PDB file of C-alpha atoms in Angstrom:
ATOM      1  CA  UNK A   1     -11.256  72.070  -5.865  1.00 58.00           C
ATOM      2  CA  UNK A   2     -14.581  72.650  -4.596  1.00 63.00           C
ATOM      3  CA  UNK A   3     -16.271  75.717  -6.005  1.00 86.00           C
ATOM      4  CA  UNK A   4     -18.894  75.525  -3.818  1.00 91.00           C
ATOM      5  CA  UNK A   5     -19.127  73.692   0.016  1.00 92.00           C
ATOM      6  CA  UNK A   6     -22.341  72.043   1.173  1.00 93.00           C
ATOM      7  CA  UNK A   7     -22.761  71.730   5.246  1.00 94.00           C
ATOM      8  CA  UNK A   8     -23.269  69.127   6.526  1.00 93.00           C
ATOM      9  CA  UNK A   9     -22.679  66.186   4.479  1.00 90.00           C
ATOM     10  CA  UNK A  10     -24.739  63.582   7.037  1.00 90.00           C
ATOM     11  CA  UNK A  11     -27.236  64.845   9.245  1.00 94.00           C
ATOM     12  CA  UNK A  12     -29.702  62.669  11.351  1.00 94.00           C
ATOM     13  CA  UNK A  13     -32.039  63.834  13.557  1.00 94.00           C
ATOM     14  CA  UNK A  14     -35.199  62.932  15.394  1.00 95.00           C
ATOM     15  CA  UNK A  15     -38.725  63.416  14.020  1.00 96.00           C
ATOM     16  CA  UNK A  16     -40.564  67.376  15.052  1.00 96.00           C
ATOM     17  CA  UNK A  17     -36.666  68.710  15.554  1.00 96.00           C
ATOM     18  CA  UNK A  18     -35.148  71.434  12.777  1.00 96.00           C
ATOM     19  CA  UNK A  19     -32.252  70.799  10.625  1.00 97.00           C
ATOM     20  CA  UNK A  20     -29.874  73.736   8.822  1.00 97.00           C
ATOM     21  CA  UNK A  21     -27.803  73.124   6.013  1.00 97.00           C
ATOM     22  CA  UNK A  22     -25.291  75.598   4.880  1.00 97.00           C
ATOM     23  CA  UNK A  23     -24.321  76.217   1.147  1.00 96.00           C
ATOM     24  CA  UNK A  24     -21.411  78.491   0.126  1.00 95.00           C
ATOM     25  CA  UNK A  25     -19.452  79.889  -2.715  1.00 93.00           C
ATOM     26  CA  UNK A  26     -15.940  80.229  -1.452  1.00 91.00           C
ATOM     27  CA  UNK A  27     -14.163  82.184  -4.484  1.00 86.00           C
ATOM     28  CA  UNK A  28     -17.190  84.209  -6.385  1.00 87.00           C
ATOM     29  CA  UNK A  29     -19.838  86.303  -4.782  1.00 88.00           C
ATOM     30  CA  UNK A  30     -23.425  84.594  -5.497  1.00 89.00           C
ATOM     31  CA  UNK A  31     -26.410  86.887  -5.559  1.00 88.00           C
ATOM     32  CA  UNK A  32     -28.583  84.256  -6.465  1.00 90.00           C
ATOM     33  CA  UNK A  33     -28.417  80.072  -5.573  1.00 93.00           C
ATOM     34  CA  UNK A  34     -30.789  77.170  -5.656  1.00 93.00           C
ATOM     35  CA  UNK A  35     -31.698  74.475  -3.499  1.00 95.00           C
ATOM     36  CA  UNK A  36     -32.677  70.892  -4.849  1.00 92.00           C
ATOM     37  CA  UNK A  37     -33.979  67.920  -3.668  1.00 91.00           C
ATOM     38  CA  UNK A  38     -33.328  64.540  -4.898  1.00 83.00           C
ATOM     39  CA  UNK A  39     -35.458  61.376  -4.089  1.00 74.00           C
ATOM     40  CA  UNK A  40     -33.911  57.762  -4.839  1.00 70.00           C
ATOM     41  CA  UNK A  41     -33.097  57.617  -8.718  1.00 66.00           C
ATOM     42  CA  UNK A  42     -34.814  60.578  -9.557  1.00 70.00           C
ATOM     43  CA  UNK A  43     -34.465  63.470 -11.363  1.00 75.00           C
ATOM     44  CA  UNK A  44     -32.747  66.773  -9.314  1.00 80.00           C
ATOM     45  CA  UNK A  45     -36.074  68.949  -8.447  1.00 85.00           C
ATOM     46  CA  UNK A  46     -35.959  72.650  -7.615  1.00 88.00           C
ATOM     47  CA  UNK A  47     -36.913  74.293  -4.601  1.00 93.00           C
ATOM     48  CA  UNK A  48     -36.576  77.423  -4.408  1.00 94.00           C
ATOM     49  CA  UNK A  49     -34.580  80.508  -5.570  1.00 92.00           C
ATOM     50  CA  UNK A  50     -32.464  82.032  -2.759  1.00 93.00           C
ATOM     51  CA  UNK A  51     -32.144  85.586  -3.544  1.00 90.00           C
ATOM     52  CA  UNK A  52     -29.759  87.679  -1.975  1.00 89.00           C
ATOM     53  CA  UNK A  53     -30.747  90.367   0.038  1.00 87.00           C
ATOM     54  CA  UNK A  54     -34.657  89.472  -0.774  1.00 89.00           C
ATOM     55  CA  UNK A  55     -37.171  86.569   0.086  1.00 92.00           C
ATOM     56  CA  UNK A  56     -36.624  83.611  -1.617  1.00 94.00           C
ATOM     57  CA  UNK A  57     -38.810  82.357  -4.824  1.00 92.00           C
ATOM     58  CA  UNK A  58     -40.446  78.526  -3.771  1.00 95.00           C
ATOM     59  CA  UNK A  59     -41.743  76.602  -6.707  1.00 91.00           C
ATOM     60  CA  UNK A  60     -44.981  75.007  -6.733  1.00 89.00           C
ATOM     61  CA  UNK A  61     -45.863  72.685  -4.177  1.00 92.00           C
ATOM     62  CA  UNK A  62     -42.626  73.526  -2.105  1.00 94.00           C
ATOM     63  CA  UNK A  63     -43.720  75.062   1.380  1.00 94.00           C
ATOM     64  CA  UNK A  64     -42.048  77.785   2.536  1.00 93.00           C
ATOM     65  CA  UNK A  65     -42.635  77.314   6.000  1.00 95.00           C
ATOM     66  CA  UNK A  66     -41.139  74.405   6.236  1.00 96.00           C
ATOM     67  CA  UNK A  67     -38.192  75.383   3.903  1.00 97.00           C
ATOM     68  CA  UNK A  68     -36.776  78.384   5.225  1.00 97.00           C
ATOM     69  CA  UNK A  69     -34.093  79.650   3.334  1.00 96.00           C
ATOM     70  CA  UNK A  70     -32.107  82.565   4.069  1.00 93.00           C
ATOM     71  CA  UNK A  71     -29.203  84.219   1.530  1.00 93.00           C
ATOM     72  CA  UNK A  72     -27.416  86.564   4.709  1.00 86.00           C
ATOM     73  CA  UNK A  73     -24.449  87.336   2.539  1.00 91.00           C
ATOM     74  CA  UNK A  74     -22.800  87.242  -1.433  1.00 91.00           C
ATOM     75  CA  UNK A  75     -21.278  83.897  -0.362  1.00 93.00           C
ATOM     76  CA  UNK A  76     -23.966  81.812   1.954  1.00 95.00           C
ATOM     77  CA  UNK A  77     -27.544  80.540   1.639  1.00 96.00           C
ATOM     78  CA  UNK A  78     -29.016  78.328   4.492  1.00 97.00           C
ATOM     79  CA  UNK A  79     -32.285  75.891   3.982  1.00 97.00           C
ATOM     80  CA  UNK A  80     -33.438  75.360   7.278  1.00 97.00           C
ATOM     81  CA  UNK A  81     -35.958  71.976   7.346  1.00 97.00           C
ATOM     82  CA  UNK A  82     -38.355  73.154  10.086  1.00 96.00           C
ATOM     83  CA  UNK A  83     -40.240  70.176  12.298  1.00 96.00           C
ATOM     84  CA  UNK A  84     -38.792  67.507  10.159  1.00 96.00           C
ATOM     85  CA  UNK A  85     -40.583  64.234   9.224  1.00 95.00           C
ATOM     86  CA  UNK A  86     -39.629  60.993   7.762  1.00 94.00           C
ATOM     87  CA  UNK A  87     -40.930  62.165   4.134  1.00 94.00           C
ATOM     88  CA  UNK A  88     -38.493  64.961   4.565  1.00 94.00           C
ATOM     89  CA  UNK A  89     -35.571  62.598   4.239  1.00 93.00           C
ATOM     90  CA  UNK A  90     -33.546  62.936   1.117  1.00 91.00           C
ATOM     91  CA  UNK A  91     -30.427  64.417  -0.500  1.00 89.00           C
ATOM     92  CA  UNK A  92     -30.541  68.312  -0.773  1.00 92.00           C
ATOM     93  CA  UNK A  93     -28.289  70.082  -2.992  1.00 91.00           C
ATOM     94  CA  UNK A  94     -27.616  73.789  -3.669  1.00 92.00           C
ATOM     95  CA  UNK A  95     -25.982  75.339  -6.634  1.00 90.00           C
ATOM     96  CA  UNK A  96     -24.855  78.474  -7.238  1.00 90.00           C
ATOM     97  CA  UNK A  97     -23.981  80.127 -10.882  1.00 84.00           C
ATOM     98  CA  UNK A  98     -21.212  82.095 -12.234  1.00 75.00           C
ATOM     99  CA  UNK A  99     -22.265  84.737 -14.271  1.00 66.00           C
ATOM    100  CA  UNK A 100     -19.299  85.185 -16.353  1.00 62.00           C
ATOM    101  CA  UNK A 101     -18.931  81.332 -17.834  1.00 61.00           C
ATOM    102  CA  UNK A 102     -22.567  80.173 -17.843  1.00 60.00           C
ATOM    103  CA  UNK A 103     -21.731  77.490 -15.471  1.00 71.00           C
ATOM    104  CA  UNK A 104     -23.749  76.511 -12.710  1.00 78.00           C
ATOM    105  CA  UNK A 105     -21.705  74.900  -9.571  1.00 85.00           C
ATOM    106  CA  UNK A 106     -23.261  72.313  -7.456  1.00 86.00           C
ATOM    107  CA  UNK A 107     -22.157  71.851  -3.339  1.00 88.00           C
ATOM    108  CA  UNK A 108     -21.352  68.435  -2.240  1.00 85.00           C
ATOM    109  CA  UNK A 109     -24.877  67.276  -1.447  1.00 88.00           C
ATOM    110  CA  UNK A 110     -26.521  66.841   2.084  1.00 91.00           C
ATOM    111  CA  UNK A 111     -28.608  63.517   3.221  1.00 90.00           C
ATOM    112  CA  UNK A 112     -30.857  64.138   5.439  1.00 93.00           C
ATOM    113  CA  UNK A 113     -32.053  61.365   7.275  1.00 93.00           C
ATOM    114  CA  UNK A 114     -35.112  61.960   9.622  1.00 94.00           C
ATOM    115  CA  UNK A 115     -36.193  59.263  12.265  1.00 94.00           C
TER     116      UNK A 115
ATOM    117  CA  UNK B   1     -42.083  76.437 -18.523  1.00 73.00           C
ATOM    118  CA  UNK B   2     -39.329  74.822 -19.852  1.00 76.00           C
ATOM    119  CA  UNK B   3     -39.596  70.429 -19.744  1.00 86.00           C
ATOM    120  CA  UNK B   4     -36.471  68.576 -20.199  1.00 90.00           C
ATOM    121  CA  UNK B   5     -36.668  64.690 -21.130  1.00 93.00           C
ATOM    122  CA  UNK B   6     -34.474  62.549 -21.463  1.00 94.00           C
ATOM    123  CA  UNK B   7     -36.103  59.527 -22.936  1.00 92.00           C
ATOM    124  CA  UNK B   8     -33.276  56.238 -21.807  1.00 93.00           C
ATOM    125  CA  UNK B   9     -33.274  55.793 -17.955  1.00 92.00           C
ATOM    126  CA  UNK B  10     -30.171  53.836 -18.774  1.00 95.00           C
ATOM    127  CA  UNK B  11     -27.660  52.632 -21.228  1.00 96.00           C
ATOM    128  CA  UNK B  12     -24.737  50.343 -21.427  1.00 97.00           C
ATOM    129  CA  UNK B  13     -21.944  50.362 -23.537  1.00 97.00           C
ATOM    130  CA  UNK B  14     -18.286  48.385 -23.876  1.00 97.00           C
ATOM    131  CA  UNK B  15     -15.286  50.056 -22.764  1.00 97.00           C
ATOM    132  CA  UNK B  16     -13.933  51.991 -25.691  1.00 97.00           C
ATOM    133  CA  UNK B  17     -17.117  52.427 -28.019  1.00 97.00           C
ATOM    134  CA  UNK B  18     -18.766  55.585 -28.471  1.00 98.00           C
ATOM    135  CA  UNK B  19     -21.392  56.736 -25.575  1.00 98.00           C
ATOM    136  CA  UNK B  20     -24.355  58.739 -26.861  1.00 98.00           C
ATOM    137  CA  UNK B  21     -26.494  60.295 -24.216  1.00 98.00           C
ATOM    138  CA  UNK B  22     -30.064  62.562 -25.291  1.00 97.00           C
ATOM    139  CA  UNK B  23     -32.022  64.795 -23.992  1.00 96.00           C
ATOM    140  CA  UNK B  24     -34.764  66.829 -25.702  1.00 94.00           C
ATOM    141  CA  UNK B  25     -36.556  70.186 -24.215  1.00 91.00           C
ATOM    142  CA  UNK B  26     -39.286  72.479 -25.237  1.00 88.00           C
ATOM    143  CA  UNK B  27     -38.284  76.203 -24.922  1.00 81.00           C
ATOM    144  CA  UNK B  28     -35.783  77.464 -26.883  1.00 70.00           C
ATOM    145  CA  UNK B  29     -33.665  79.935 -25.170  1.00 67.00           C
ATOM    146  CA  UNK B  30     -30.777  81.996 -25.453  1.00 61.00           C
ATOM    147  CA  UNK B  31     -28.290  80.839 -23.165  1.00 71.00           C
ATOM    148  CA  UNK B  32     -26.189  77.782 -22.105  1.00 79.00           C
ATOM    149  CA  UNK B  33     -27.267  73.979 -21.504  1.00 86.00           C
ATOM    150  CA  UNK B  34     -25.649  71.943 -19.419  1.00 87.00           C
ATOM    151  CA  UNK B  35     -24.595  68.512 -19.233  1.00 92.00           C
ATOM    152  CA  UNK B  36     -23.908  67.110 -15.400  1.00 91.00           C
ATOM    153  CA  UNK B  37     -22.577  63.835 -14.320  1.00 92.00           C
ATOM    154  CA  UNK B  38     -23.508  62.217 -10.761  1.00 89.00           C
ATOM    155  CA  UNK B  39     -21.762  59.338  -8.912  1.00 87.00           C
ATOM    156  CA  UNK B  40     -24.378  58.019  -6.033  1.00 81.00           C
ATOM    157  CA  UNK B  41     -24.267  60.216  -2.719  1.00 76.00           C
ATOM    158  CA  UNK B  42     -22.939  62.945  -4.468  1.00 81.00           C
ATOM    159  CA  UNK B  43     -23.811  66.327  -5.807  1.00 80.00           C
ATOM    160  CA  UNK B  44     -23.509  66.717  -9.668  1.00 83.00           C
ATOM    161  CA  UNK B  45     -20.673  67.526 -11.119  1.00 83.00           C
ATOM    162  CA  UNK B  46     -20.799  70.025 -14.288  1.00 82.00           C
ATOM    163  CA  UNK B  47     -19.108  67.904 -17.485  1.00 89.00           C
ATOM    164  CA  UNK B  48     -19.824  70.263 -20.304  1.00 88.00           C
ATOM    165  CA  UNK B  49     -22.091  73.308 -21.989  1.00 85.00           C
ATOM    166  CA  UNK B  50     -23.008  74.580 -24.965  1.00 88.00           C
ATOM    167  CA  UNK B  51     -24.234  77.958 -25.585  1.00 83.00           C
ATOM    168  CA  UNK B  52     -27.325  78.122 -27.891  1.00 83.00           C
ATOM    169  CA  UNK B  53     -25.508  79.659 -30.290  1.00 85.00           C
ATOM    170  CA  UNK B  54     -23.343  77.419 -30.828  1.00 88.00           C
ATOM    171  CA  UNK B  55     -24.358  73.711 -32.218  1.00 93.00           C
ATOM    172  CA  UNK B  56     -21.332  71.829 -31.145  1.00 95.00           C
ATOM    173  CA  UNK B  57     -18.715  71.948 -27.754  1.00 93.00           C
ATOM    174  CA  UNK B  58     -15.673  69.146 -27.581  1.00 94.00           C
ATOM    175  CA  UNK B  59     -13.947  68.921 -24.317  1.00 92.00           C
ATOM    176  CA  UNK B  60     -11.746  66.267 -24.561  1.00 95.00           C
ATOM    177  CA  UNK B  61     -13.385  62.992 -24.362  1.00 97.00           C
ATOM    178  CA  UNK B  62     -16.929  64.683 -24.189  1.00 97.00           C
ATOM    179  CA  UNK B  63     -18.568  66.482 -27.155  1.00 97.00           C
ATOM    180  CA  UNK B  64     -21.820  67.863 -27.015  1.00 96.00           C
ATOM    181  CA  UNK B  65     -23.885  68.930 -29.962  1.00 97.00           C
ATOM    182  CA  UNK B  66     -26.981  71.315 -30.702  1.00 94.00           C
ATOM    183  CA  UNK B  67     -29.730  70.604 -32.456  1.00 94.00           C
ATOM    184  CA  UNK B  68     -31.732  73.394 -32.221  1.00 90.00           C
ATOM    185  CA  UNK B  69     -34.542  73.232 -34.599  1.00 91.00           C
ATOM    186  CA  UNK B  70     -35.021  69.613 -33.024  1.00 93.00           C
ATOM    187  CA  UNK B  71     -35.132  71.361 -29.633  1.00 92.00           C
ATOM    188  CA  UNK B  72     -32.723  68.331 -28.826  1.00 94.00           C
ATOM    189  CA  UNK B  73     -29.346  67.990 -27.268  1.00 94.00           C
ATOM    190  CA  UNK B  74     -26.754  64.565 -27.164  1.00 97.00           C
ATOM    191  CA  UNK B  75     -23.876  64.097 -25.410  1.00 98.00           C
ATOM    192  CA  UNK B  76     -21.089  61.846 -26.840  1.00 98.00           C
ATOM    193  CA  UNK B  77     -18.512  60.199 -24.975  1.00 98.00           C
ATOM    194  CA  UNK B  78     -15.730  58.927 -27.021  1.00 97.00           C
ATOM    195  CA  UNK B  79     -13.498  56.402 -26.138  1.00 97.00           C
ATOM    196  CA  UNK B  80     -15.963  55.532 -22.852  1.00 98.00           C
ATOM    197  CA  UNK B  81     -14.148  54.506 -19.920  1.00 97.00           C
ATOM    198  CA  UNK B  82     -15.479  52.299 -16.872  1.00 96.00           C
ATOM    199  CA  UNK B  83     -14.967  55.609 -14.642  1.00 94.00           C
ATOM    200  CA  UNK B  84     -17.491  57.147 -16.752  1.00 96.00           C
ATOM    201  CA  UNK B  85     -19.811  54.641 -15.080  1.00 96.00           C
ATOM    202  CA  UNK B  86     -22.625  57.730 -13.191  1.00 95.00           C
ATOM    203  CA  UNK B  87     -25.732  59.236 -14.155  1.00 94.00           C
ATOM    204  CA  UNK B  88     -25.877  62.418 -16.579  1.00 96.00           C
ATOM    205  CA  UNK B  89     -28.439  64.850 -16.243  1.00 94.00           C
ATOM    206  CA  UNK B  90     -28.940  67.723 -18.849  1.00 93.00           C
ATOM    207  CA  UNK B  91     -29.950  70.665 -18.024  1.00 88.00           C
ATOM    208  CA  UNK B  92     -31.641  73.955 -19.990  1.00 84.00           C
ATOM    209  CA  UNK B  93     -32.796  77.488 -18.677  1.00 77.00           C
ATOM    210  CA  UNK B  94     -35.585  78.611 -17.534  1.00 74.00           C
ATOM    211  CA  UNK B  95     -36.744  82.018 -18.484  1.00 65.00           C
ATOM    212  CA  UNK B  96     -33.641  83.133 -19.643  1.00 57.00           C
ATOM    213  CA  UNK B  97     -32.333  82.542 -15.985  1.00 61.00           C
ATOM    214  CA  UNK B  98     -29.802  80.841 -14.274  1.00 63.00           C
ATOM    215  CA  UNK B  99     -33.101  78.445 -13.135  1.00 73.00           C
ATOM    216  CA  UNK B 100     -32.098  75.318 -14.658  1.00 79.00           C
ATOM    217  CA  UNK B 101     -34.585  73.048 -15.327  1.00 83.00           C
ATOM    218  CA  UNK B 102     -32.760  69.454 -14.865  1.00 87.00           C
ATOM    219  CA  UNK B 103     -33.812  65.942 -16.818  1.00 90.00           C
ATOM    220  CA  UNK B 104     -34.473  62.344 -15.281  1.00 90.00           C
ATOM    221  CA  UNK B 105     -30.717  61.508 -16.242  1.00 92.00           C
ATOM    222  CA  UNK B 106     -29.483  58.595 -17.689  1.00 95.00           C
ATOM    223  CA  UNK B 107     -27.496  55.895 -15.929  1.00 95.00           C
ATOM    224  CA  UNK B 108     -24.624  54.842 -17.848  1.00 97.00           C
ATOM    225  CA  UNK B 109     -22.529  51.654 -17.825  1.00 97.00           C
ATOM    226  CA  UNK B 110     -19.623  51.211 -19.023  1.00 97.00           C
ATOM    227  CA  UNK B 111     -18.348  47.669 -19.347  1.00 96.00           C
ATOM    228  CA  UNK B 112     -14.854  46.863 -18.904  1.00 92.00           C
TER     229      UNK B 112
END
């Protein structure tokens, strides 16, 4: 079974309106997860680090006002899309490791689909 | 930073045969690589590592091996099977962190 849950799986919504998606780990406590963003047969690209407890890490060219991501507990990281756009539709994926097997455990995957 | 490349956007191969997927990176690290598989509209789901000090992991159907002098990974899939049909992305660390660094993937085929 799933390791870790993605909400929601579909989301549409109407241009200058905010979207949250949820990602949790539902049987290991996550300190740290990642969110990814995947455009039409490309590669997965990073987002940002969601750190526990602290501010999250954005990679280059990611803004993190329009990202906000928020880690409230061991188990759940948000990514909020703030004033979405059209550009912002696309698949967003978080992933969460476990320290003790090296593995890194992807959610389900949410489209986002901005009109 | 670490890069990750894998160099065939796609291949095809007959049901049965041997699949051999590659990926090459730059920074050599201490630490796991990853191989992912991805059907469309869904999030990756994790196939295989290898720790770096290892140079070869065989999980049933899937084997991957280490080259790491060539900085380069492959995965082999062996017999293939038409549900093997996705896209595999590899994966290696950034940093020494769990901040994987994912490449292009590679769509493969498998023909019944």
């Amino acid at each position: 079974g799933a390791v870790v849950s993605q909400h929601p799986s579909w989301v549409i919504c109407k241009s200058g309106t905010s979207v949250k998606i949820e990602c949790r780990s539902l049987d290991f406590q996550a300190t740290t997860m990642f969110w990814y963003r995947q455009f039409p047969k490309q590669s997965l690209m990073l987002m940002a680090t969601s750190n526990e407890g602290s501010k999250a890490t954005y990679e280059q060219g990611v803004e993190k006002d329009k990202f906000l991501i928020n880690h409230a507990s061991l188990t759940l990281s948000t990514l909020t899309v703030t004033s979405a756009h059209p550009e912002d539709s696309s698949f967003y994926i978080c992933s969460a490791p476990r320290s003790n097997t090296g593995e890194l455990f992807f959610g389900e995957g949410s489209r986002l689909t901005v009109l | 930073d670490q890069q990750v490349k894998q160099n065939s956007p796609s291949l095809s191969v007959q049901e049965g045969r041997i699949s051999i997927l590659n990926c090459d990176y730059t920074n050599s690290m201490f630490d796991y690589f990853l191989w992912y598989k991805k059907y469309p509209a869904e999030g990756p789901t994790f196939l295989i590592s290898i720790s770096s000090i290892k140079d070869k992991n065989e999980d049933g159907r899937f084997t991957v091996f280490l080259n790491k002098s060539a900085k380069h990974l492959s995965l082999h899939i062996v017999p293939s099977q038409p549900g093997d049909s996705a896209v595999y992305f590899c994966a290696a660390p950034d940093s020494g962190t769990y901040k994987y660094i994912f490449g292009t993937g590679t769509r493969l085929k498998v023909l019944a």
